[in-house]
Amino acid sequence: MEAEKEKGRMRDEMIKELRSDKLRLQEQVVHLEELLKLKAEKDVQSDEQIKEDENCPLPPMDKYPDCKEKLKWMKNMWMSDSCYSTYGVNGSLCSFLIYLSEVPNVVFIFQGESEQAVVRTSLKSLYSSLENRAPFRWIYQRIQSMEEVWVEAGRSLSAKYNITHRKAKRILVHPGAVTDEAGLKIAYTAFNGGPLGELVQWSDLISTIYILGHHLHLSASISDLKGILGVNTGSCPPHQSAVEANLIYTDIIGLRQIQSVLQTSWIKYKCMIRVLDSFGTEPDFNHAAWAQKHNLKSPFGGFNLIPMQFYTMFPHTPDNTFLGFVVQHQLSSEETQQLKAVKRQNQALVYGKSAKFWEGKWAYLDTIHKYMEIHGTVDGSAQIPNYVKNHGIVTGTEVQALLRQSKVFVGLSFPYEGPAPLEALANGCVFLNPRLHPPQSSLNSEFFSRKPNIREVTSQHPYAEAIREPYVWMVDMHNSTDVERVLTAILNQSIEPYIPYEFTCEGMLQRVNILIEKQEFCHSTGRWPPPSALQVVKAEVGTSCKEACQRAGLICEPAFFPELNSLKNISHYGVDCQTSEFSDSHVVLPAYNIQKHCLFQSDPLLFSCVRSDESLIRICPCRDYIKDQIALCKACI
């Protein structure tokens, strides 16, 4: 009986506990439902609101009622088609805003794309266009490492010169050499000893355009190019046509890609194009019909551009435009701290990352080794002398540390005209610059054989050659007596770091800003350089205008050729023509012979600073220049 009662009590307690548990469970379910409801409401609110980005504040949307919906759609669906990433969309608010602002008839003008160009104080908004694109990986790293220096240079230039009231231009940058379609792989080999010169120049041009406040559109593939130029390639709305672009920077490979994409319609973009061309293109190679007639063979010539549309690495070809690059001597504060403890040693660093540069140079290096320890930064598989302390392929900061330790940067006669010798000077390290016997050109050199010029290179680095001692010492590699003479002189001197202004961030900003503002090939409005800069020099027979201007302490300015190409105008400069005619049979005009028969150029693409004639006296357009800023005349700023 008692046992039955005990069972009943236990059953009642169990039922009571179960009812209590059920009640608690019901309360928890209600609470969970409330939480889910609140979360759902927050999600809806989140969908309704687009969070602002510190680098990309939302523009006013009152006039654009569809904007919020389009931004929400982009937030959720940007990965639905690969074409969005082609246009630079990467999931960030910045990329959504920029994309939507560039699609015709879609939404607003993104407030970052103002009509006025304002010097930027950060590069961070640029990074979304670079960081996840393999062809730009090395370029992105260089730009990021130099941000502090670029921003300071922009501030400094703004403080010195009035660069307000500039119109913000839309600028397309398409480095054809880095595209996968080109097959050169320079964007990938850059990390293991490949050539860096072109990548350095592209990095610095991109930074310059962005700091100056222009609207930058980056292309790294043919599909990018088609998208930006408005050639529809998929389901995304295409960018607005490049007819809206003011300038297009590319290279020879990229120019061919543009021609291929646009077919015959590329002609309407022709005047906007600037071609980065390290070694230069001379006018007779550029002129397709002339080059064919005179057997001037080059796969990189014949584009029939105005020669000044070719932008060079160094100021060696006056018919072209000097673009340049930046020598990374101005370091970020972190890098400066790293290098403070570096002390100069009795050592030399050899300029040559590839084994082939060292071939046949061991006797030369043996002589140098008598005087100092020799270091290298060569691919580990290279065959080099046993006494060389090889550091392998290293980073830019590590190279700078080695240069600061070294007294001499040893040229091996190749590669030609690279950035490294100027980096040595910037770090207080003398450059040993080998003479070339005979001078190298497309007429006698395998390396230059395909280049569209016959410019003679007299040393490994002609620009450095012009800097002269005590920073740059010319040497005959094959004459041990000469090598020892030079080394003895170097060891008895010390130099301070030196870099020409034109190779600093500020110098490049100044130069490119003026080129963007003033150099115009699409319209005849305005004249630049200003006419007041013109100085006329007569070149003796057999002398080019480049040489004649240099002898007068000036440089040849091809923009002034049309000014001298008339009977009336040259009479102001003491040329008394007895007879005259226009001709397209010479590349040295305007000119005259001893009978005072004057010849004027009928084809403006054949104006040339660099050619001479044994029977004609040339009438040369020269101008002055700013010291260490040769691209600009004194009246140009």
mmCIF file of C-alpha atoms in Angstrom, residues 120-329:
data_model
loop_
_atom_site.group_PDB
_atom_site.id
_atom_site.type_symbol
_atom_site.label_atom_id
_atom_site.label_comp_id
_atom_site.label_asym_id
_atom_site.label_seq_id
_atom_site.Cartn_x
_atom_site.Cartn_y
_atom_site.Cartn_z
ATOM 1 C CA ARG A 120 45.001 63.802 -53.010
ATOM 2 C CA THR A 121 46.365 63.180 -49.528
ATOM 3 C CA SER A 122 46.036 59.388 -49.579
ATOM 4 C CA LEU A 123 46.488 56.533 -52.035
ATOM 5 C CA LYS A 124 44.257 54.100 -50.141
ATOM 6 C CA SER A 125 41.248 54.473 -52.445
ATOM 7 C CA LEU A 126 43.515 53.464 -55.329
ATOM 8 C CA TYR A 127 44.404 50.110 -53.791
ATOM 9 C CA SER A 128 41.051 48.439 -54.491
ATOM 10 C CA SER A 129 41.846 48.750 -58.213
ATOM 11 C CA LEU A 130 45.238 47.068 -57.781
ATOM 12 C CA GLU A 131 45.461 44.637 -54.882
ATOM 13 C CA ASN A 132 43.579 41.608 -56.236
ATOM 14 C CA ARG A 133 44.830 41.794 -59.821
ATOM 15 C CA ALA A 134 47.872 39.599 -60.470
ATOM 16 C CA PRO A 135 49.367 41.739 -63.289
ATOM 17 C CA PHE A 136 49.464 44.703 -60.879
ATOM 18 C CA ARG A 137 50.882 42.837 -57.854
ATOM 19 C CA TRP A 138 54.445 44.219 -58.066
ATOM 20 C CA ILE A 139 53.138 47.656 -59.056
ATOM 21 C CA TYR A 140 50.763 47.632 -56.072
ATOM 22 C CA GLN A 141 53.575 46.732 -53.658
ATOM 23 C CA ARG A 142 55.793 49.555 -54.924
ATOM 24 C CA ILE A 143 52.991 52.124 -54.795
ATOM 25 C CA GLN A 144 51.976 51.040 -51.294
ATOM 26 C CA SER A 145 55.570 51.164 -50.024
ATOM 27 C CA MET A 146 55.978 54.727 -51.314
ATOM 28 C CA GLU A 147 52.592 56.177 -50.274
ATOM 29 C CA GLU A 148 54.015 58.336 -47.497
ATOM 30 C CA VAL A 149 56.600 59.841 -49.854
ATOM 31 C CA TRP A 150 54.082 60.488 -52.657
ATOM 32 C CA VAL A 151 51.623 62.213 -50.328
ATOM 33 C CA GLU A 152 54.346 64.454 -48.902
ATOM 34 C CA ALA A 153 55.559 65.297 -52.427
ATOM 35 C CA GLY A 154 52.018 66.306 -53.398
ATOM 36 C CA ARG A 155 51.781 68.608 -50.384
ATOM 37 C CA SER A 156 55.198 70.100 -51.125
ATOM 38 C CA LEU A 157 54.394 70.787 -54.791
ATOM 39 C CA SER A 158 51.058 72.377 -53.823
ATOM 40 C CA ALA A 159 52.840 74.670 -51.363
ATOM 41 C CA LYS A 160 55.391 75.838 -53.954
ATOM 42 C CA TYR A 161 53.185 76.279 -57.024
ATOM 43 C CA ASN A 162 49.604 77.227 -57.769
ATOM 44 C CA ILE A 163 48.146 73.974 -59.055
ATOM 45 C CA THR A 164 44.525 74.759 -58.274
ATOM 46 C CA HIS A 165 41.829 75.372 -60.909
ATOM 47 C CA ARG A 166 42.762 72.283 -62.897
ATOM 48 C CA LYS A 167 40.120 70.204 -64.611
ATOM 49 C CA ALA A 168 40.047 66.569 -63.483
ATOM 50 C CA LYS A 169 40.652 64.396 -66.529
ATOM 51 C CA ARG A 170 39.568 60.836 -67.206
ATOM 52 C CA ILE A 171 42.750 58.879 -67.854
ATOM 53 C CA LEU A 172 42.960 55.277 -69.058
ATOM 54 C CA VAL A 173 46.169 53.407 -68.182
ATOM 55 C CA HIS A 174 46.727 50.164 -70.105
ATOM 56 C CA PRO A 175 50.231 48.623 -69.703
ATOM 57 C CA GLY A 176 50.085 46.049 -72.492
ATOM 58 C CA ALA A 177 53.334 44.381 -71.414
ATOM 59 C CA VAL A 178 51.803 43.167 -68.125
ATOM 60 C CA THR A 179 48.740 41.586 -69.739
ATOM 61 C CA ASP A 180 48.594 37.795 -69.858
ATOM 62 C CA GLU A 181 47.771 38.085 -73.565
ATOM 63 C CA ALA A 182 51.224 39.610 -74.189
ATOM 64 C CA GLY A 183 52.874 36.446 -72.845
ATOM 65 C CA LEU A 184 55.905 38.310 -71.439
ATOM 66 C CA LYS A 185 55.192 37.441 -67.785
ATOM 67 C CA ILE A 186 57.124 40.496 -66.549
ATOM 68 C CA ALA A 187 54.529 41.024 -63.824
ATOM 69 C CA TYR A 188 55.431 37.597 -62.414
ATOM 70 C CA THR A 189 59.197 37.396 -63.026
ATOM 71 C CA ALA A 190 59.600 40.723 -61.196
ATOM 72 C CA PHE A 191 59.643 38.764 -57.932
ATOM 73 C CA ASN A 192 62.525 36.487 -58.913
ATOM 74 C CA GLY A 193 65.033 38.659 -60.724
ATOM 75 C CA GLY A 194 63.138 39.747 -63.836
ATOM 76 C CA PRO A 195 63.469 43.251 -65.333
ATOM 77 C CA LEU A 196 61.857 46.000 -63.274
ATOM 78 C CA GLY A 197 62.382 49.169 -65.325
ATOM 79 C CA GLU A 198 59.003 49.227 -67.061
ATOM 80 C CA LEU A 199 57.138 48.221 -63.898
ATOM 81 C CA VAL A 200 58.863 51.008 -61.965
ATOM 82 C CA GLN A 201 57.757 53.534 -64.576
ATOM 83 C CA TRP A 202 54.155 52.280 -64.651
ATOM 84 C CA SER A 203 53.994 52.317 -60.837
ATOM 85 C CA ASP A 204 55.193 55.886 -60.678
ATOM 86 C CA LEU A 205 52.941 57.098 -63.492
ATOM 87 C CA ILE A 206 49.871 55.579 -61.789
ATOM 88 C CA SER A 207 50.838 57.187 -58.454
ATOM 89 C CA THR A 208 51.448 60.532 -60.140
ATOM 90 C CA ILE A 209 48.115 60.639 -61.967
ATOM 91 C CA TYR A 210 46.258 59.650 -58.810
ATOM 92 C CA ILE A 211 48.012 62.116 -56.484
ATOM 93 C CA LEU A 212 47.348 64.900 -59.018
ATOM 94 C CA GLY A 213 43.623 64.262 -58.582
ATOM 95 C CA HIS A 214 42.617 62.818 -61.944
ATOM 96 C CA HIS A 215 40.145 59.988 -62.592
ATOM 97 C CA LEU A 216 42.190 56.859 -63.163
ATOM 98 C CA HIS A 217 40.918 53.806 -65.060
ATOM 99 C CA LEU A 218 43.247 50.790 -64.969
ATOM 100 C CA SER A 219 43.268 47.998 -67.528
ATOM 101 C CA ALA A 220 45.378 44.837 -67.248
ATOM 102 C CA SER A 221 43.842 42.594 -69.911
ATOM 103 C CA ILE A 222 42.134 42.754 -73.277
ATOM 104 C CA SER A 223 38.806 42.064 -71.569
ATOM 105 C CA ASP A 224 39.468 45.021 -69.234
ATOM 106 C CA LEU A 225 40.269 47.119 -72.271
ATOM 107 C CA LYS A 226 37.094 46.111 -74.086
ATOM 108 C CA GLY A 227 35.032 46.906 -71.028
ATOM 109 C CA ILE A 228 36.533 50.326 -70.445
ATOM 110 C CA LEU A 229 36.370 51.215 -74.139
ATOM 111 C CA GLY A 230 32.703 50.247 -74.235
ATOM 112 C CA VAL A 231 33.081 47.120 -76.354
ATOM 113 C CA ASN A 232 30.363 44.899 -74.847
ATOM 114 C CA THR A 233 31.776 41.564 -73.681
ATOM 115 C CA GLY A 234 29.147 40.106 -71.348
ATOM 116 C CA SER A 235 25.955 40.619 -69.400
ATOM 117 C CA CYS A 236 27.174 43.619 -67.369
ATOM 118 C CA PRO A 237 26.352 47.101 -68.594
ATOM 119 C CA PRO A 238 29.628 48.327 -70.133
ATOM 120 C CA HIS A 239 31.589 51.325 -68.912
ATOM 121 C CA GLN A 240 30.994 54.490 -70.804
ATOM 122 C CA SER A 241 32.998 54.715 -73.994
ATOM 123 C CA ALA A 242 36.596 55.932 -73.933
ATOM 124 C CA VAL A 243 35.439 58.775 -76.154
ATOM 125 C CA GLU A 244 35.000 60.381 -72.726
ATOM 126 C CA ALA A 245 38.673 59.808 -71.922
ATOM 127 C CA ASN A 246 41.063 62.718 -72.191
ATOM 128 C CA LEU A 247 44.267 60.674 -72.164
ATOM 129 C CA ILE A 248 45.294 57.057 -72.722
ATOM 130 C CA TYR A 249 48.674 55.853 -71.449
ATOM 131 C CA THR A 250 49.870 52.565 -72.909
ATOM 132 C CA ASP A 251 52.964 50.929 -74.444
ATOM 133 C CA ILE A 252 53.729 49.487 -77.885
ATOM 134 C CA ILE A 253 52.067 46.168 -77.029
ATOM 135 C CA GLY A 254 49.087 47.966 -75.539
ATOM 136 C CA LEU A 255 48.798 50.220 -78.582
ATOM 137 C CA ARG A 256 48.530 47.156 -80.804
ATOM 138 C CA GLN A 257 45.893 45.726 -78.463
ATOM 139 C CA ILE A 258 43.915 48.977 -78.624
ATOM 140 C CA GLN A 259 44.086 48.910 -82.420
ATOM 141 C CA SER A 260 42.919 45.285 -82.433
ATOM 142 C CA VAL A 261 39.994 45.952 -80.083
ATOM 143 C CA LEU A 262 38.813 49.134 -81.790
ATOM 144 C CA GLN A 263 39.697 48.261 -85.394
ATOM 145 C CA THR A 264 39.354 51.345 -87.625
ATOM 146 C CA SER A 265 37.637 53.381 -84.898
ATOM 147 C CA TRP A 266 40.944 53.613 -82.987
ATOM 148 C CA ILE A 267 41.782 56.637 -85.127
ATOM 149 C CA LYS A 268 39.463 58.867 -83.092
ATOM 150 C CA TYR A 269 41.507 58.013 -79.975
ATOM 151 C CA LYS A 270 44.867 58.464 -81.702
ATOM 152 C CA CYS A 271 45.576 61.994 -80.465
ATOM 153 C CA MET A 272 44.821 61.008 -76.839
ATOM 154 C CA ILE A 273 47.425 58.250 -76.734
ATOM 155 C CA ARG A 274 50.767 58.480 -74.938
ATOM 156 C CA VAL A 275 53.075 55.498 -75.498
ATOM 157 C CA LEU A 276 55.613 54.551 -72.821
ATOM 158 C CA ASP A 277 58.680 53.689 -74.887
ATOM 159 C CA SER A 278 61.865 53.207 -72.841
ATOM 160 C CA PHE A 279 64.443 53.576 -75.628
ATOM 161 C CA GLY A 280 62.575 56.037 -77.859
ATOM 162 C CA THR A 281 61.158 56.149 -81.386
ATOM 163 C CA GLU A 282 62.755 58.459 -83.944
ATOM 164 C CA PRO A 283 60.525 60.242 -86.497
ATOM 165 C CA ASP A 284 61.694 58.389 -89.608
ATOM 166 C CA PHE A 285 61.012 55.015 -87.927
ATOM 167 C CA ASN A 286 57.604 56.245 -86.754
ATOM 168 C CA HIS A 287 56.566 57.311 -90.278
ATOM 169 C CA ALA A 288 55.281 54.083 -91.862
ATOM 170 C CA ALA A 289 55.717 55.054 -95.527
ATOM 171 C CA TRP A 290 59.165 56.617 -95.002
ATOM 172 C CA ALA A 291 60.372 53.625 -92.967
ATOM 173 C CA GLN A 292 59.233 51.191 -95.645
ATOM 174 C CA LYS A 293 60.740 53.223 -98.473
ATOM 175 C CA HIS A 294 64.105 53.563 -96.697
ATOM 176 C CA ASN A 295 64.182 50.008 -95.310
ATOM 177 C CA LEU A 296 64.061 51.102 -91.662
ATOM 178 C CA LYS A 297 62.880 47.800 -90.278
ATOM 179 C CA SER A 298 61.495 47.650 -86.752
ATOM 180 C CA PRO A 299 58.507 45.755 -85.393
ATOM 181 C CA PHE A 300 57.977 48.657 -82.990
ATOM 182 C CA GLY A 301 57.783 51.467 -85.559
ATOM 183 C CA GLY A 302 55.388 52.714 -88.201
ATOM 184 C CA PHE A 303 52.544 53.972 -85.981
ATOM 185 C CA ASN A 304 52.378 57.450 -87.571
ATOM 186 C CA LEU A 305 51.914 59.151 -84.216
ATOM 187 C CA ILE A 306 53.288 62.589 -83.493
ATOM 188 C CA PRO A 307 56.773 61.665 -82.188
ATOM 189 C CA MET A 308 56.175 63.605 -78.961
ATOM 190 C CA GLN A 309 53.460 61.044 -78.109
ATOM 191 C CA PHE A 310 56.236 58.558 -77.289
ATOM 192 C CA TYR A 311 57.261 58.887 -73.615
ATOM 193 C CA THR A 312 60.780 57.785 -72.677
ATOM 194 C CA MET A 313 62.484 56.498 -69.534
ATOM 195 C CA PHE A 314 65.369 58.996 -69.807
ATOM 196 C CA PRO A 315 65.657 62.305 -71.724
ATOM 197 C CA HIS A 316 67.700 60.859 -74.592
ATOM 198 C CA THR A 317 65.442 61.430 -77.621
ATOM 199 C CA PRO A 318 64.340 65.083 -77.935
ATOM 200 C CA ASP A 319 61.757 64.247 -80.611
ATOM 201 C CA ASN A 320 59.944 62.254 -77.916
ATOM 202 C CA THR A 321 58.706 63.376 -74.485
ATOM 203 C CA PHE A 322 60.632 62.610 -71.316
ATOM 204 C CA LEU A 323 58.346 60.904 -68.774
ATOM 205 C CA GLY A 324 60.901 59.359 -66.424
ATOM 206 C CA PHE A 325 60.277 57.604 -63.112
ATOM 207 C CA VAL A 326 61.126 58.053 -59.440
ATOM 208 C CA VAL A 327 64.314 56.942 -57.733
ATOM 209 C CA GLN A 328 63.204 55.516 -54.405
ATOM 210 C CA HIS A 329 65.638 57.477 -52.273
#
